[in-house]
Structure formats: C-alpha cells, structure tokens
Amino acid sequence: LLFRSAGGPPSVACLSVFGLCLVLMLPWGLVSAPRVAGPEGGAIDLELVQRHLQMLQAGADRAYPPFEFQGERGAEGFNVDLLREVARVMGVGVQIGTGPWSEVRHQLETGHLDVLCGMFRSDERDDLVDFSAPHIWVSHALLVPRLSPVRSLDDLNQRVVAVENGDIMHDYAQKSLVPNGATLLVCATPLAALQALKEGQCQAALLGTLQAAHLCRKHPELSGILAVQGDLLPQAYCFAVPEGRQEVL
C-alpha cells in the first residue's frame, strides 16, 4: 500500500526483515533456541515457559484496519495473522479478542491480557508495559480537507485536531500540540476521526498513513481528504505484554 503525501514521496511501512526471516526459519529447524537470556541476564527455559503458557489471552483494536480489526470471522488483520503464526511456530495457543483501543490497552496495562497484537512503542508506554522487537515501522499523516490552509504541524495552533482515543497520536498531541493551543477532538475509532474531519467538526486529523489511505479507499464518502504530510513521526510497532512479563516475549 502506498499513500502519496501532497508534494512528497509515497510513504511505506517497512517490515522488520530480521523478524520475518526468524519466523520463517523456525519451522524448518534452522533456528533453535532452547534457552535464551532473561531480563536480568539469567537463562530462560523455553520449554518450561511453553508449559506455563498453553493459552495466551490476546487483545486487538476492533477498528484499526488494515493492521487489526473485528471482521466476520473474528479478529483479523496483519498484526493478528502475525501473532497467530508466531504462536503456532512456538507451540503456544492464543485466543484473540477485540475491543475499543482504550479498553484493550487498559486491560493489558492492568494485567488482564497476556499480549496485544500491536502497540506503538514510546518511552512513556515503556514504563507501563514491555515491548517485543518491532515487527513493522509505521509513519503517520496530517490529514486535512482539500482546500485547507494547514500544511504542517506548526499550523495546528488554535485549531481542532481529531485523534483516536489512546492512540500514539493522541499521546503525541497531548504532549506537543495542546500546550501550543490546539484542541483535541478525541474519537472512538480512526474512521470516526476521518468522518469528523469530513463533516467539518475539526480542521485536521492525525492518523497512521497506511491506515488513512485504506479507510479513504474503502469509504468513498471520505473523498476530498488530503494527506499534506504522510511521513510524520515513524513509530515502532510491536507486540506488547504487561510490565514484567518478559517470559511471554
């Protein structure tokens, strides 16, 4: 998927080649790691871990396509498929449920879930949960109506900006935009943020670049929305587990 910013090159999400190769090599016996270093330098017996993790309870955002979403067959999307394949290779069962992002994030942070299919890494979040190595890097986009004078993040002062509740762009906007005069319109889903932008409830939205492109293609009524910057703030996308649950990783 490519999403061309106005006046800029296409933005793409880059898979972690190392991680992908590792997943592909494990079933063929090309990689064998019966014992690995733990968080304090001690060895972790993977067979022992597997016996204690027969069925992981995983969570995913119900409305974050194409990465994770609630489909006709349950949880679907890139992150979901990747977690299921990793679980299969490692011989661990996994049940994946979906919900509003702010809720599944809270469930992980409070230890009611074993893992999230995808979570953007940040220093603030790393104080609350533990992250795997990134399985993908995702850029974000500044989205505006076609005739908007907004062309950069510097233009968002004194304007209303839509974000998804609990998303990494919500975290960023609270820290960097609100102190400079921006007002946030916090939406339940990325689609709701785009719909609010189309209806004139806000002057801009901050969302994942590929995600915004996917939603705009799927919903023709969103025509006229433009990504004036589509390569903003690349973020590491990882599996996430409760703080201190390194054995799951």
PDB file of N, CA and C in Angstrom, residues 60 64 66-68 76-84 96 116-119 135-136 237-239:
ATOM      1  N   ALA A  60      -6.807  -6.960  20.651  1.00  0.00           N
ATOM      2  CA  ALA A  60      -6.550  -6.173  19.444  1.00  0.00           C
ATOM      3  C   ALA A  60      -7.595  -5.070  19.341  1.00  0.00           C
ATOM      4  N   TYR A  64      -8.937  -0.874  13.676  1.00  0.00           N
ATOM      5  CA  TYR A  64      -7.645  -0.304  13.287  1.00  0.00           C
ATOM      6  C   TYR A  64      -7.132  -0.989  12.015  1.00  0.00           C
ATOM      7  N   PRO A  66      -5.572  -1.516   8.273  1.00  0.00           N
ATOM      8  CA  PRO A  66      -5.563  -2.943   7.944  1.00  0.00           C
ATOM      9  C   PRO A  66      -4.781  -3.797   8.938  1.00  0.00           C
ATOM     10  N   PHE A  67      -4.338  -3.206  10.031  1.00  0.00           N
ATOM     11  CA  PHE A  67      -3.473  -3.928  10.965  1.00  0.00           C
ATOM     12  C   PHE A  67      -4.249  -4.879  11.871  1.00  0.00           C
ATOM     13  N   GLU A  68      -5.370  -4.414  12.431  1.00  0.00           N
ATOM     14  CA  GLU A  68      -6.200  -5.269  13.287  1.00  0.00           C
ATOM     15  C   GLU A  68      -7.608  -4.690  13.358  1.00  0.00           C
ATOM     16  N   GLU A  76      -9.137  -9.956  12.801  1.00  0.00           N
ATOM     17  CA  GLU A  76      -8.447 -10.078  11.525  1.00  0.00           C
ATOM     18  C   GLU A  76      -7.427  -8.965  11.391  1.00  0.00           C
ATOM     19  N   GLY A  77      -6.563  -9.087  10.374  1.00  0.00           N
ATOM     20  CA  GLY A  77      -5.592  -8.051  10.078  1.00  0.00           C
ATOM     21  C   GLY A  77      -4.162  -8.547  10.153  1.00  0.00           C
ATOM     22  N   PHE A  78      -3.233  -7.716   9.710  1.00  0.00           N
ATOM     23  CA  PHE A  78      -1.822  -8.084   9.641  1.00  0.00           C
ATOM     24  C   PHE A  78      -1.279  -8.487  11.004  1.00  0.00           C
ATOM     25  N   ASN A  79      -1.519  -7.641  12.022  1.00  0.00           N
ATOM     26  CA  ASN A  79      -0.989  -7.951  13.355  1.00  0.00           C
ATOM     27  C   ASN A  79      -1.536  -9.263  13.889  1.00  0.00           C
ATOM     28  N   VAL A  80      -2.809  -9.500  13.649  1.00  0.00           N
ATOM     29  CA  VAL A  80      -3.471 -10.709  14.130  1.00  0.00           C
ATOM     30  C   VAL A  80      -2.866 -11.940  13.464  1.00  0.00           C
ATOM     31  N   ASP A  81      -2.705 -11.876  12.139  1.00  0.00           N
ATOM     32  CA  ASP A  81      -2.118 -13.008  11.413  1.00  0.00           C
ATOM     33  C   ASP A  81      -0.698 -13.275  11.891  1.00  0.00           C
ATOM     34  N   LEU A  82       0.057 -12.205  12.138  1.00  0.00           N
ATOM     35  CA  LEU A  82       1.449 -12.380  12.564  1.00  0.00           C
ATOM     36  C   LEU A  82       1.520 -13.019  13.946  1.00  0.00           C
ATOM     37  N   LEU A  83       0.691 -12.565  14.881  1.00  0.00           N
ATOM     38  CA  LEU A  83       0.713 -13.151  16.219  1.00  0.00           C
ATOM     39  C   LEU A  83       0.298 -14.616  16.179  1.00  0.00           C
ATOM     40  N   ARG A  84      -0.710 -14.948  15.395  1.00  0.00           N
ATOM     41  CA  ARG A  84      -1.134 -16.348  15.294  1.00  0.00           C
ATOM     42  C   ARG A  84      -0.026 -17.223  14.731  1.00  0.00           C
ATOM     43  N   ILE A  96      -7.659 -14.502  20.588  1.00  0.00           N
ATOM     44  CA  ILE A  96      -7.566 -13.070  20.309  1.00  0.00           C
ATOM     45  C   ILE A  96      -8.962 -12.457  20.299  1.00  0.00           C
ATOM     46  N   LEU A 116      -0.839  -7.833  23.529  1.00  0.00           N
ATOM     47  CA  LEU A 116      -1.562  -7.099  22.494  1.00  0.00           C
ATOM     48  C   LEU A 116      -0.911  -7.394  21.152  1.00  0.00           C
ATOM     49  N   CYS A 117      -1.746  -7.530  20.126  1.00  0.00           N
ATOM     50  CA  CYS A 117      -1.236  -7.835  18.790  1.00  0.00           C
ATOM     51  C   CYS A 117      -0.344  -6.717  18.248  1.00  0.00           C
ATOM     52  N   GLY A 118      -0.654  -5.494  18.605  1.00  0.00           N
ATOM     53  CA  GLY A 118       0.150  -4.376  18.129  1.00  0.00           C
ATOM     54  C   GLY A 118       0.031  -3.177  19.048  1.00  0.00           C
ATOM     55  N   MET A 119       1.174  -2.558  19.330  1.00  0.00           N
ATOM     56  CA  MET A 119       1.189  -1.333  20.135  1.00  0.00           C
ATOM     57  C   MET A 119       2.428  -0.532  19.748  1.00  0.00           C
ATOM     58  N   HIS A 135       7.933  -5.313  14.780  1.00  0.00           N
ATOM     59  CA  HIS A 135       7.676  -6.141  13.600  1.00  0.00           C
ATOM     60  C   HIS A 135       7.341  -5.294  12.389  1.00  0.00           C
ATOM     61  N   ILE A 136       7.160  -3.984  12.574  1.00  0.00           N
ATOM     62  CA  ILE A 136       6.892  -3.070  11.464  1.00  0.00           C
ATOM     63  C   ILE A 136       7.098  -1.646  11.976  1.00  0.00           C
ATOM     64  N   TYR A 237       6.215  -0.496  15.734  1.00  0.00           N
ATOM     65  CA  TYR A 237       5.004  -1.250  16.052  1.00  0.00           C
ATOM     66  C   TYR A 237       5.433  -2.621  16.557  1.00  0.00           C
ATOM     67  N   CYS A 238       4.988  -2.992  17.762  1.00  0.00           N
ATOM     68  CA  CYS A 238       5.493  -4.181  18.448  1.00  0.00           C
ATOM     69  C   CYS A 238       4.342  -4.993  19.036  1.00  0.00           C
ATOM     70  N   PHE A 239       4.636  -6.231  19.445  1.00  0.00           N
ATOM     71  CA  PHE A 239       3.791  -6.913  20.408  1.00  0.00           C
ATOM     72  C   PHE A 239       4.049  -6.265  21.767  1.00  0.00           C
TER      73      PHE A 239
END
